[in-house]
Amino acid sequence: MLSIKNLKASVDGKQILKGLDLEIKAGEVHAIMGPNGSGKSTLANIIAGRNGYTVDSGEIIYEGKDLTEMEPEIRAREGIFLAFQYPVEIPGVNNVYLLKAAMNAIRKHRGEAELDAFEFLALVKEKMKVVNMKEDLLNRAVNEGFSGGENKRNEIIQMALL
Amino acid sequence: MNSPLAENFHSAFATHQGVNDLPWLAAHRQSAFVQFQEAGFPTRRHENWKYTDVSRITKTGFVTADATHNVIQADDLDSLKFNAENSHELVFINGQFSAEHSNTGSLPDSVVLGSLRDALVNTPALLESSLNQCLDSNNHVFAALNTAFFNDGAFIYVPENIVIEDPIVVYFVSTSTEAKLTIAPRNLIVLGKNAQANVIESFHGLKDVVSFTNTITEIETADGAILEHYKVQQENIDSFHIGGTHLKQHRNSRVESHSISLGGAIVRNDIVTELADEGAEIILNGLYMGNGRQHVDNHTLVNHSRPNTRSDENYRGVLDGRAQGVFNGKVIVHKDAQKIEAAQSNANLLLSDHAEIDTKPELEIYADDVKCSHGATIGQLDKNMLFYLRSRGLDEETAKSLLTFAFAGEVISRIKFAPVREQLEFTVGGRLPDAELIKANLNAAKKIEAR
């Protein structure tokens, strides 16, 4: 499903990943451990396509497609989801807007029909029950003033929906 | 003094200005015109005009509008109105009052709402005592020019203890594509003791119109009066707008001012208030957005003349393309005006490498027991926020639009009057790329909130 071959990557000209190989098959859960500065976050950011992280050589193949040249939003639509350790607060952007915009962007990419407000809401409410999330989080600004637990729940609900 | 525009004004004043005026008004006009002649149009050598060059306006031979310009298609007018069910409406076409399109609705008999020109005939004593009383035209040459040339405008007089619940909306529409017109609306708002009103001034220009609007609003609020005042400037991108709102606020009166500038080639707004007695308070909210080569300049001046007065200012700007913005927020705490509170904030978002903002907070404090704060920020869109949104599947343009909209929304969300707020959400959303998605999201969120 995800296949990383001889990945070398750098940040600000400093090489962080020095030839990483990783095979992950569908259904597997992998945990990557290592001391501070060993490149765990760099790997995650590289896979998600964050600016400022440069792939020097190697490839990241996800479901048969090479991700390395893709924009972050295309990767997201292909199915990559980066759960943030500290999700950024975005004042003024309502959580509902983001969820709906993101979902519909992804559905469009996959050739599926966009959801209307009611279908969307029904789906969101169903998933919210699963992660035991309070409904008022929906109408708050993205991650603004969320507690640690609320942050995690919000990331999980995004993952479940997207 | 030899610019084409100055010459036009000169001959217009010589031929017909003041002829049919009441003597006291003719005297105001005469002395204002002398002030204008002595000062001339400002150049960038004037401190108050350091960042704004008006020569593009003065080189254009705008001519003063007259009664023949009072024409608009009903469709054109309807398309720019706010979606407000109950409101008192005044409509001015090229500065001329249109009784046909106005609807003042039902009001208590003691309230005066209508054209200033009519009021000069019907209630001259009321105007003599209040017109041109809140204005320092020595320091505001365009205000002097307005006094010399204004033809009409809104007169709103709300006597003691009267509360007008429904908003008063005043539309100014420029429609002339043939002549390049200069329009000088003059509005006067007088609130008696404990009176309350909400007033919206909305400026528009039809497509392909090139006009120069030089508008002045004077506001006097008596003890305990409460006013919400909105100025929404959405003239087209080739038009020029210079405007001043001059206030005098008495004991415990409260004014909330929202100034929104979206259109125009060169736009300048001055808001000058005097907190003339204890307990007076002003809230100043502002939003300006520019693209292309738009230039938008906001100057505010708050005079804390007496103790225990309060001001709170929050202006935000979004500048793209080669647009230039100017913010100058001056607060003067006069001698012995102790225990005042003055807060000021100006935040700017620059969306391109060529956009420019010149922002300057100015505090002059002559009292020693005061609480004052000010801050100015200039920034770009946050890279972490952008990446977060993109990592959730939003394309770059949409992510930028959403963040920009959120930044502007900080000011828009403070607008209490829903039809103005909603129209602005749509207008501002519509100026951003990929607006459809944002609008769709707004609608979706509204539906959800409504459930």
XYZ file of C-alpha atoms in Angstrom:
613
model
C 0.000 0.000 0.000
C 2.751 2.421 0.990
C 6.220 1.783 -0.232
C 9.170 4.042 0.519
C 12.416 3.300 -1.248
C 15.828 4.724 -0.455
C 14.331 8.048 0.635
C 16.814 10.835 1.175
C 15.437 14.144 2.328
C 16.682 17.404 3.745
C 15.467 20.521 5.528
C 17.241 23.809 4.899
C 19.996 21.983 3.047
C 20.645 19.684 6.001
C 20.137 16.039 5.248
C 17.805 14.374 7.742
C 16.712 11.138 6.077
C 19.626 9.180 4.727
C 18.134 6.398 2.655
C 14.966 5.096 4.307
C 13.113 1.978 3.174
C 9.655 1.095 4.446
C 6.914 -1.266 3.235
C 3.460 -1.007 4.732
C 0.683 -3.328 3.625
C -3.032 -2.667 3.964
C -4.275 -3.258 7.497
C -0.886 -3.001 9.123
C -0.137 -0.571 11.891
C 3.417 0.658 12.165
C 4.940 2.727 14.912
C 8.143 4.568 14.204
C 10.275 5.232 17.236
C 13.518 7.023 17.700
C 15.260 9.710 19.692
C 14.653 13.435 19.194
C 15.946 14.643 15.862
C 16.072 11.217 14.279
C 13.630 12.276 11.542
C 10.238 10.845 12.600
C 8.402 14.133 12.064
C 10.410 14.826 8.952
C 9.229 11.541 7.483
C 5.602 12.379 8.278
C 5.919 15.864 6.811
C 7.666 14.524 3.710
C 4.862 12.040 3.128
C 2.262 14.774 3.568
C 4.172 17.141 1.288
C 4.946 20.063 3.545
C 6.818 22.991 1.986
C 10.427 23.333 3.047
C 11.049 19.592 3.141
C 12.995 18.503 0.086
C 13.160 14.992 -1.302
C 16.685 14.580 -2.631
C 16.261 11.078 -3.987
C 14.156 7.979 -3.602
C 10.440 7.494 -4.009
C 7.225 7.274 -1.994
C 4.693 5.056 -3.727
C 1.149 5.044 -2.341
C -1.311 2.665 -3.984
C 0.806 2.580 -7.089
C 1.261 6.346 -7.427
C 4.425 8.295 -6.704
C 3.606 11.014 -4.174
C 6.867 12.922 -4.280
C 5.858 15.407 -6.973
C 2.277 15.893 -5.761
C 0.909 18.994 -4.046
C -0.156 18.338 -0.432
C -3.864 18.649 -1.250
C -3.582 16.030 -4.009
C -1.899 13.644 -1.595
C -4.702 14.284 0.888
C -7.288 13.535 -1.760
C -5.445 10.342 -2.685
C -5.817 9.214 0.903
C -2.846 10.462 2.894
C -3.833 11.974 6.230
C -1.355 13.563 8.587
C -2.660 13.811 12.131
C -0.907 16.740 13.739
C 0.710 16.468 17.116
C -0.147 20.109 17.760
C -2.888 21.076 15.287
C -2.622 24.719 14.310
C -5.346 27.075 15.532
C -7.104 28.874 12.719
C -9.190 31.719 14.157
C -12.156 32.716 12.068
C -12.380 29.505 10.077
C -15.345 27.566 11.306
C -14.742 23.858 11.845
C -17.849 23.042 9.832
C -16.619 25.006 6.799
C -13.342 23.199 6.849
C -14.847 19.746 7.185
C -17.357 20.275 4.417
C -14.914 21.977 2.072
C -12.341 19.257 2.658
C -14.820 16.423 2.262
C -16.247 17.776 -0.930
C -12.822 18.504 -2.390
C -11.884 14.889 -1.739
C -15.166 13.492 -3.025
C -14.824 15.533 -6.188
C -11.308 14.229 -6.691
C -12.593 10.678 -6.407
C -15.401 11.326 -8.861
C -18.086 11.110 -6.197
C -21.040 13.489 -5.875
C -20.640 16.335 -3.390
C -22.710 16.101 -0.232
C -25.409 18.630 0.499
C -25.673 20.238 3.903
C -28.049 17.654 5.328
C -26.229 14.533 4.157
C -23.035 16.105 5.385
C -24.436 16.939 8.773
C -25.918 13.488 9.269
C -22.580 11.898 8.500
C -20.675 14.264 10.781
C -23.045 13.679 13.675
C -22.731 9.935 13.281
C -18.933 10.118 13.396
C -18.995 12.544 16.300
C -20.847 10.013 18.413
C -18.162 7.453 17.679
C -15.375 9.659 19.017
C -17.571 11.077 21.773
C -17.097 14.668 20.590
C -19.222 17.559 21.745
C -21.332 19.162 19.027
C -20.347 22.707 19.869
C -16.843 21.966 18.624
C -18.294 22.020 15.123
C -19.243 25.639 15.269
C -16.045 26.791 16.863
C -13.032 28.021 14.960
C -10.681 25.258 13.863
C -8.708 24.061 16.882
C -9.040 27.407 18.615
C -8.963 26.969 22.352
C -9.381 23.206 22.030
C -8.100 21.111 24.888
C -5.581 18.380 24.164
C -8.335 15.778 24.098
C -10.556 17.899 21.892
C -7.647 18.380 19.518
C -7.130 14.650 19.201
C -10.848 13.984 18.757
C -11.024 16.630 16.075
C -8.085 15.120 14.218
C -9.670 11.686 14.470
C -13.021 12.861 13.203
C -11.313 14.540 10.268
C -9.485 11.309 9.563
C -12.708 9.324 9.761
C -14.471 11.651 7.364
C -11.735 12.342 4.861
C -4.366 76.120 -7.348
C -4.265 75.703 -11.123
C -5.358 72.108 -11.386
C -8.295 71.465 -13.736
C -10.473 70.469 -10.797
C -9.640 73.593 -8.789
C -10.515 75.735 -11.787
C -13.839 73.982 -12.209
C -14.656 74.574 -8.565
C -13.591 78.152 -8.844
C -15.858 78.958 -11.751
C -18.727 76.939 -10.262
C -18.509 78.896 -7.023
C -18.267 82.222 -8.835
C -21.304 81.563 -11.006
C -23.946 79.937 -8.897
C -22.948 78.878 -5.429
C -24.732 80.484 -2.542
C -27.236 82.334 -4.717
C -30.347 80.733 -3.254
C -28.938 79.953 0.172
C -30.075 81.232 3.518
C -27.731 84.018 4.630
C -26.098 81.995 7.424
C -25.416 79.106 5.051
C -24.066 81.436 2.368
C -21.687 82.787 5.015
C -20.503 79.257 5.903
C -19.960 78.512 2.232
C -18.096 81.737 1.638
C -15.658 81.261 4.500
C -15.181 77.575 3.631
C -14.392 78.462 0.049
C -11.846 80.988 1.220
C -10.287 78.272 3.386
C -10.142 75.984 0.375
C -8.589 78.676 -1.800
C -5.974 79.485 0.790
C -5.036 75.876 1.489
C -5.426 74.420 -2.005
C -5.474 70.704 -2.585
C -3.084 68.872 -0.285
C 0.163 67.445 -1.580
C 2.315 64.763 -0.090
C 4.284 67.455 1.679
C 1.344 67.764 4.088
C 1.829 65.392 7.002
C -1.784 64.217 6.828
C -1.407 63.378 3.139
C 2.102 61.984 3.202
C 1.131 58.625 1.736
C -1.807 59.654 -0.411
C -1.366 61.555 -3.643
C -4.583 63.215 -4.810
C -3.169 64.598 -8.067
C -4.954 61.908 -10.063
C -8.189 63.402 -8.757
C -7.286 67.042 -9.174
C -5.958 66.550 -12.701
C -9.347 65.222 -13.761
C -11.823 67.939 -14.710
C -14.790 66.653 -12.717
C -17.844 68.863 -12.968
C -20.412 69.470 -10.248
C -23.604 67.431 -10.549
C -26.964 69.130 -10.969
C -30.635 68.194 -10.841
C -30.585 66.695 -14.353
C -28.516 63.821 -12.994
C -31.263 62.413 -10.817
C -31.989 59.268 -12.848
C -31.534 55.564 -12.128
C -33.110 52.342 -13.373
C -35.076 50.634 -10.621
C -33.245 47.346 -11.330
C -29.860 48.976 -10.896
C -30.923 50.378 -7.568
C -32.545 47.187 -6.311
C -29.442 45.164 -7.103
C -27.317 47.107 -4.655
C -29.713 47.409 -1.762
C -29.271 45.564 1.483
C -31.711 42.804 2.114
C -33.351 44.582 5.054
C -37.046 44.038 5.553
C -37.801 46.973 7.765
C -35.737 50.019 7.139
C -36.099 53.697 6.492
C -34.487 54.400 3.142
C -33.123 57.542 1.579
C -31.712 57.421 -1.934
C -29.424 59.957 -3.545
C -28.587 59.674 -7.225
C -25.407 61.563 -8.107
C -25.929 63.502 -4.923
C -29.518 64.482 -5.800
C -32.249 63.344 -3.445
C -34.695 60.969 -5.098
C -38.065 61.173 -3.366
C -39.330 58.615 -5.857
C -36.928 55.921 -4.672
C -36.841 56.840 -1.009
C -39.109 55.430 1.641
C -38.864 56.964 5.063
C -41.503 54.655 6.535
C -43.424 55.522 9.655
C -41.683 57.520 12.356
C -42.737 59.593 15.346
C -43.793 63.106 14.277
C -40.974 64.745 16.173
C -38.324 62.898 14.142
C -36.947 64.551 11.036
C -35.657 62.209 8.382
C -35.119 63.241 4.820
C -33.213 65.487 2.498
C -31.063 68.205 4.008
C -32.173 70.547 1.239
C -35.816 70.054 2.215
C -34.913 70.564 5.851
C -33.290 73.893 5.003
C -36.725 75.008 3.850
C -38.857 73.284 6.513
C -36.756 73.437 9.680
C -34.109 76.102 9.036
C -33.638 76.988 12.713
C -32.739 73.394 13.560
C -30.084 73.367 10.865
C -28.700 76.776 11.652
C -27.882 75.626 15.161
C -26.373 72.272 14.183
C -24.938 72.361 10.668
C -21.204 72.939 10.339
C -20.758 72.782 14.124
C -18.674 69.593 14.455
C -16.229 70.368 11.716
C -12.697 71.682 11.845
C -12.438 72.681 8.201
C -9.172 74.524 8.826
C -7.497 71.159 9.110
C -9.641 69.310 6.594
C -9.577 71.046 3.262
C -11.915 68.581 1.552
C -14.421 69.218 4.327
C -14.172 72.935 3.549
C -14.734 72.121 -0.103
C -17.787 70.089 0.844
C -19.220 72.969 2.866
C -18.730 75.295 -0.086
C -20.393 72.965 -2.581
C -22.684 70.424 -0.953
C -26.013 70.200 -2.655
C -27.894 67.746 -0.499
C -27.589 64.800 1.840
C -29.392 63.078 4.656
C -30.684 64.983 7.652
C -31.512 62.815 10.620
C -32.822 64.442 13.757
C -33.956 62.232 16.606
C -35.226 64.188 19.613
C -34.858 63.346 23.277
C -35.786 59.846 24.431
C -36.848 58.640 20.998
C -35.513 55.260 19.917
C -35.625 54.343 16.242
C -35.366 50.584 16.108
C -35.287 49.993 12.373
C -32.135 51.055 10.592
C -31.928 54.177 8.501
C -30.200 53.291 5.254
C -28.856 56.047 3.028
C -27.800 55.036 -0.476
C -25.540 57.176 -2.604
C -25.300 55.981 -6.169
C -23.190 57.447 -8.946
C -24.712 56.714 -12.339
C -23.283 59.107 -14.890
C -21.184 57.481 -17.588
C -21.278 60.605 -19.779
C -20.086 63.433 -17.549
C -17.420 62.847 -14.938
C -19.203 64.188 -11.906
C -18.035 65.384 -8.550
C -20.590 64.824 -5.847
C -20.564 66.405 -2.427
C -23.090 64.773 -0.113
C -23.545 66.435 3.248
C -25.171 64.456 6.011
C -26.133 65.607 9.447
C -27.133 63.313 12.262
C -28.335 64.853 15.517
C -29.398 62.641 18.392
C -31.078 64.247 21.394
C -30.672 63.089 24.985
C -31.014 59.315 25.305
C -32.084 59.008 21.679
C -31.032 55.967 19.688
C -30.609 55.230 15.999
C -28.756 53.012 13.548
C -27.575 54.691 10.377
C -26.002 53.062 7.356
C -24.363 55.103 4.617
C -23.767 53.026 1.536
C -21.831 54.340 -1.465
C -22.078 52.799 -4.904
C -21.202 53.489 -8.515
C -22.685 51.800 -11.532
C -20.485 50.074 -14.090
C -18.109 52.293 -16.091
C -18.845 55.356 -13.962
C -15.912 57.592 -13.079
C -16.896 59.912 -10.242
C -15.368 61.845 -7.409
C -17.344 61.716 -4.194
C -16.383 64.197 -1.498
C -18.699 63.400 1.363
C -19.034 64.756 4.871
C -21.151 63.499 7.733
C -21.506 65.483 10.924
C -22.771 63.706 13.986
C -23.712 65.159 17.339
C -24.875 62.894 20.121
C -26.397 64.462 23.229
C -26.126 62.986 26.734
C -26.828 59.275 26.828
C -27.537 58.960 23.093
C -26.567 55.763 21.312
C -25.682 55.569 17.641
C -24.547 52.746 15.439
C -23.038 54.229 12.304
C -21.961 52.283 9.254
C -20.185 53.553 6.214
C -19.876 51.060 3.413
C -17.863 52.221 0.423
C -18.165 49.999 -2.634
C -17.885 52.389 -5.530
C -16.306 50.997 -8.660
C -12.612 50.648 -9.179
C -12.211 53.796 -11.336
C -13.888 56.158 -8.909
C -12.505 58.411 -6.229
C -13.860 58.826 -2.749
C -12.818 61.241 -0.047
C -14.964 61.249 3.018
C -15.052 62.630 6.499
C -17.143 61.706 9.509
C -16.912 64.338 12.209
C -18.457 63.685 15.580
C -19.093 65.476 18.802
C -20.185 63.247 21.639
C -21.616 64.448 24.911
C -21.886 62.868 28.356
C -22.359 59.090 28.365
C -23.145 58.951 24.678
C -21.979 55.898 22.833
C -21.132 55.610 19.155
C -20.189 52.491 17.314
C -18.626 53.233 13.939
C -18.034 50.635 11.241
C -16.118 51.814 8.201
C -15.815 49.387 5.316
C -13.852 50.330 2.189
C -13.936 47.900 -0.690
C -14.081 49.897 -3.914
C -12.518 52.925 -5.517
C -9.227 53.882 -7.145
C -8.292 56.308 -4.388
C -10.229 56.244 -1.154
C -9.649 58.372 1.885
C -11.719 58.279 5.050
C -11.252 60.601 7.977
C -13.087 59.965 11.198
C -12.666 62.699 13.766
C -14.395 62.522 17.104
C -14.455 64.619 20.182
C -15.373 62.834 23.380
C -16.559 66.101 24.791
C -17.853 65.031 28.166
C -17.416 62.337 30.788
C -18.574 58.844 29.982
C -18.583 59.354 26.218
C -17.428 56.320 24.321
C -16.599 55.404 20.725
C -15.952 52.057 19.118
C -14.179 52.297 15.770
C -14.193 49.248 13.560
C -12.741 49.277 10.086
C -12.031 47.006 7.187
C -10.294 47.933 3.960
C -9.538 45.668 1.055
C -7.574 46.620 -2.040
C -6.346 44.932 -5.174
C -4.845 46.047 -8.487
C -3.696 49.628 -8.034
C -6.281 50.636 -5.471
C -5.229 53.081 -2.796
C -7.124 53.246 0.468
C -6.296 55.570 3.313
C -7.961 55.647 6.726
C -7.222 58.431 9.157
C -8.871 58.468 12.541
C -8.535 61.047 15.253
C -9.993 60.574 18.712
C -9.945 63.525 21.065
C -10.322 62.521 24.679
C -11.231 65.993 25.884
C -12.705 65.021 29.234
C -12.004 62.433 31.958
C -13.525 58.932 31.987
C -14.004 58.714 28.263
C -13.301 55.564 26.309
C -12.266 54.626 22.779
C -11.645 51.239 21.249
C -10.388 50.983 17.691
C -9.887 47.923 15.558
C -8.975 48.292 11.877
C -7.966 45.539 9.508
C -6.677 45.661 5.960
C -6.184 43.111 3.224
C -4.038 44.234 0.311
C -3.292 42.313 -2.850
C -1.758 43.136 -6.239
C -0.122 46.549 -6.157
C -2.665 48.005 -3.775
C -1.569 50.513 -1.165
C -3.110 50.983 2.228
C -2.612 53.714 4.785
C -3.721 53.671 8.397
C -3.132 56.599 10.698
C -4.759 56.365 14.075
C -4.283 59.361 16.284
C -5.423 59.585 19.880
C -5.078 62.803 21.820
C -5.605 62.703 25.548
C -6.078 66.299 26.557
C -4.814 67.848 29.766
C -6.751 66.703 32.844
C -8.619 64.024 30.884
C -7.763 61.480 33.563
C -8.946 57.889 33.812
C -9.575 57.556 30.129
C -9.174 54.291 28.257
C -7.957 54.199 24.679
C -7.175 51.003 22.811
C -6.114 50.806 19.218
C -5.209 47.960 16.945
C -4.421 47.841 13.242
C -3.706 44.498 11.577
C -2.775 44.089 7.953
C -2.538 41.164 5.632
C -0.381 41.547 2.544
C -1.196 38.967 -0.100
C 1.390 39.925 -2.690
C 4.990 41.080 -2.829
C 3.946 44.413 -4.332
C 1.158 45.382 -1.956
C 2.017 48.120 0.516
C 0.758 49.355 3.861
C 1.870 52.394 5.772
C 0.512 52.207 9.282
C 1.067 54.743 11.999
C -0.406 54.848 15.481
C -0.006 58.261 17.081
C -0.657 58.894 20.732
C -0.414 62.298 22.308
C -1.033 62.113 26.012
C -1.188 65.193 28.206
C -2.778 63.559 31.252
C -0.961 61.257 33.672
C -3.512 58.699 34.820
C -4.681 57.008 31.659
C -4.826 53.559 30.126
C -3.736 53.552 26.491
C -2.642 50.780 24.196
C -1.851 50.505 20.544
C -0.535 47.928 18.192
C 0.058 47.507 14.505
C 0.830 44.296 12.657
C 1.692 43.519 9.069
C 1.842 39.934 7.983
C 1.297 37.352 5.352
C -0.833 34.264 5.432
C 0.431 31.815 8.014
C 2.343 28.976 6.330
C 1.383 26.471 9.013
C -2.287 27.259 8.647
C -2.006 26.981 4.874
C -0.340 23.612 5.099
C -2.895 22.374 7.608
C -5.756 23.252 5.281
C -4.013 21.785 2.236
C -3.208 18.608 4.117
C -6.960 18.266 4.581
C -7.507 18.351 0.821
C -8.201 22.030 0.157
C -6.344 23.423 -2.823
C -3.969 26.289 -2.281
C -6.252 29.016 -3.669
C -9.185 27.912 -1.542
C -7.024 27.648 1.536
C -5.732 31.184 0.964
C -9.241 32.464 0.369
C -10.541 30.901 3.533
C -7.736 32.358 5.630
C -8.137 35.790 4.074
C -11.845 35.648 4.613
C -11.295 34.634 8.215
C -8.957 37.587 8.735
C -11.494 40.053 7.326
C -14.283 38.246 9.153
C -12.797 39.395 12.438
C -14.108 42.877 11.644
C -17.214 41.835 9.729
C -18.402 39.614 12.555
C -18.560 42.656 14.844
C -21.237 44.179 12.656
C -24.471 43.781 14.550
C -26.872 44.670 11.778
C -27.347 41.373 9.953
C -28.226 42.561 6.410
C -25.022 44.588 6.226
C -22.970 41.813 7.750
C -24.379 39.183 5.420
C -23.972 41.291 2.328
C -20.373 41.972 3.286
C -19.686 38.309 3.891
C -20.871 37.641 0.395
C -19.133 40.644 -1.132
C -15.839 39.957 0.582
C -16.093 36.230 -0.095
C -16.858 37.065 -3.698
C -13.711 39.114 -4.108
C -11.548 36.158 -3.242
C -10.616 33.416 -5.690
C -12.794 30.344 -5.508
C -15.473 32.298 -3.732
C -18.165 29.815 -4.652
C -16.875 27.300 -2.202
C -16.684 29.839 0.584
C -20.197 31.027 -0.139
C -21.411 27.452 -0.283
C -19.773 26.905 3.069
C -21.323 30.017 4.516
C -24.726 28.824 3.442
C -24.084 25.383 4.791
C -22.968 26.774 8.116
C -26.005 29.023 8.301
C -28.321 26.115 7.632
C -26.593 24.117 10.293
C -26.764 26.956 12.792
C -30.436 27.406 11.986
C -31.282 23.827 12.864
